[in-house]
């Protein structure tokens, strides 16, 4: 399983919180690349509820990780 920013961004509009099955269903319905669906299928799941992409990919960068000053624009 590997994630990139491009792949993870396909789940930004997912119906959080969600189960693994709900995320797979969302990815299929939204036309996400097959890699996203494969990554979700590889998650070891015991019926967990995922609150955000960070629960799936802990290294997902947040807005704080970028040095972008929104006040300048």
PDB file of C-alpha atoms in Angstrom:
ATOM      1  CA  UNK A   1       0.000   0.000   0.000  1.00  0.00           C
ATOM      2  CA  UNK A   2       1.337   3.397  -0.927  1.00  0.00           C
ATOM      3  CA  UNK A   3      -0.227   6.824  -0.844  1.00  0.00           C
ATOM      4  CA  UNK A   4       0.643   9.986  -2.688  1.00  0.00           C
ATOM      5  CA  UNK A   5      -0.887  13.429  -2.326  1.00  0.00           C
ATOM      6  CA  UNK A   6      -2.722  12.920  -5.604  1.00  0.00           C
ATOM      7  CA  UNK A   7      -4.217   9.591  -4.508  1.00  0.00           C
ATOM      8  CA  UNK A   8      -5.131  10.780  -1.022  1.00  0.00           C
ATOM      9  CA  UNK A   9      -6.769  13.916  -2.420  1.00  0.00           C
ATOM     10  CA  UNK A  10      -9.374  11.677  -4.083  1.00  0.00           C
ATOM     11  CA  UNK A  11     -10.723  10.967  -0.583  1.00  0.00           C
ATOM     12  CA  UNK A  12     -10.937  14.579   0.609  1.00  0.00           C
ATOM     13  CA  UNK A  13     -14.668  14.741  -0.147  1.00  0.00           C
ATOM     14  CA  UNK A  14     -15.390  11.315   1.331  1.00  0.00           C
ATOM     15  CA  UNK A  15     -18.243  11.101   3.837  1.00  0.00           C
ATOM     16  CA  UNK A  16     -16.095  11.231   7.001  1.00  0.00           C
ATOM     17  CA  UNK A  17     -16.373   9.486   9.435  1.00  0.00           C
ATOM     18  CA  UNK A  18     -16.615   6.307   7.394  1.00  0.00           C
ATOM     19  CA  UNK A  19     -15.917   2.599   7.492  1.00  0.00           C
ATOM     20  CA  UNK A  20     -13.526   0.858   5.125  1.00  0.00           C
ATOM     21  CA  UNK A  21     -16.449  -0.400   3.031  1.00  0.00           C
ATOM     22  CA  UNK A  22     -17.993   3.073   2.804  1.00  0.00           C
ATOM     23  CA  UNK A  23     -14.669   4.520   1.657  1.00  0.00           C
ATOM     24  CA  UNK A  24     -14.271   1.826  -1.010  1.00  0.00           C
ATOM     25  CA  UNK A  25     -17.843   2.482  -2.185  1.00  0.00           C
ATOM     26  CA  UNK A  26     -17.183   6.242  -2.304  1.00  0.00           C
ATOM     27  CA  UNK A  27     -13.949   5.720  -4.254  1.00  0.00           C
ATOM     28  CA  UNK A  28     -15.709   3.515  -6.803  1.00  0.00           C
ATOM     29  CA  UNK A  29     -18.663   5.887  -7.233  1.00  0.00           C
ATOM     30  CA  UNK A  30     -16.466   8.975  -7.535  1.00  0.00           C
ATOM     31  CA  UNK A  31     -14.246   7.433 -10.211  1.00  0.00           C
ATOM     32  CA  UNK A  32     -11.075   7.389  -8.116  1.00  0.00           C
ATOM     33  CA  UNK A  33      -8.053   5.657  -9.655  1.00  0.00           C
ATOM     34  CA  UNK A  34      -7.787   1.921  -9.092  1.00  0.00           C
ATOM     35  CA  UNK A  35      -4.748   2.503  -6.853  1.00  0.00           C
ATOM     36  CA  UNK A  36      -6.968   4.275  -4.296  1.00  0.00           C
ATOM     37  CA  UNK A  37      -9.395   1.344  -4.193  1.00  0.00           C
ATOM     38  CA  UNK A  38      -6.528  -1.157  -3.940  1.00  0.00           C
ATOM     39  CA  UNK A  39      -4.960   0.820  -1.069  1.00  0.00           C
ATOM     40  CA  UNK A  40      -8.270   0.888   0.789  1.00  0.00           C
ATOM     41  CA  UNK A  41      -8.759  -2.856   0.269  1.00  0.00           C
ATOM     42  CA  UNK A  42      -5.305  -3.525   1.779  1.00  0.00           C
ATOM     43  CA  UNK A  43      -6.198  -1.826   5.071  1.00  0.00           C
ATOM     44  CA  UNK A  44      -6.356  -4.311   7.924  1.00  0.00           C
ATOM     45  CA  UNK A  45      -9.786  -3.560   9.285  1.00  0.00           C
ATOM     46  CA  UNK A  46     -11.694  -4.712  12.330  1.00  0.00           C
ATOM     47  CA  UNK A  47     -14.805  -2.655  11.659  1.00  0.00           C
ATOM     48  CA  UNK A  48     -13.097   0.616  12.568  1.00  0.00           C
ATOM     49  CA  UNK A  49     -14.569   4.015  11.837  1.00  0.00           C
ATOM     50  CA  UNK A  50     -12.099   6.385  10.185  1.00  0.00           C
ATOM     51  CA  UNK A  51     -12.484  10.047  11.081  1.00  0.00           C
ATOM     52  CA  UNK A  52     -10.243  11.445   8.317  1.00  0.00           C
ATOM     53  CA  UNK A  53      -7.531  10.594   5.806  1.00  0.00           C
ATOM     54  CA  UNK A  54      -4.985  10.960   8.634  1.00  0.00           C
ATOM     55  CA  UNK A  55      -6.408   7.775  10.204  1.00  0.00           C
ATOM     56  CA  UNK A  56      -5.550   5.903   7.005  1.00  0.00           C
ATOM     57  CA  UNK A  57      -2.337   7.717   6.064  1.00  0.00           C
ATOM     58  CA  UNK A  58      -0.791   9.227   9.219  1.00  0.00           C
ATOM     59  CA  UNK A  59       1.810  11.127   7.166  1.00  0.00           C
ATOM     60  CA  UNK A  60      -0.837  13.040   5.207  1.00  0.00           C
ATOM     61  CA  UNK A  61       0.349  16.664   5.198  1.00  0.00           C
ATOM     62  CA  UNK A  62      -1.906  19.233   6.804  1.00  0.00           C
ATOM     63  CA  UNK A  63      -2.164  22.913   5.922  1.00  0.00           C
ATOM     64  CA  UNK A  64       0.370  23.598   8.676  1.00  0.00           C
ATOM     65  CA  UNK A  65       2.962  21.570   6.767  1.00  0.00           C
ATOM     66  CA  UNK A  66       3.001  24.092   3.934  1.00  0.00           C
ATOM     67  CA  UNK A  67       4.659  27.443   4.308  1.00  0.00           C
ATOM     68  CA  UNK A  68       1.882  29.388   2.633  1.00  0.00           C
ATOM     69  CA  UNK A  69       0.772  32.625   4.166  1.00  0.00           C
ATOM     70  CA  UNK A  70      -2.916  33.029   3.287  1.00  0.00           C
ATOM     71  CA  UNK A  71      -2.936  36.583   4.647  1.00  0.00           C
ATOM     72  CA  UNK A  72      -0.728  37.750   1.796  1.00  0.00           C
ATOM     73  CA  UNK A  73      -3.341  36.960  -0.858  1.00  0.00           C
TER      74      UNK A  73
END
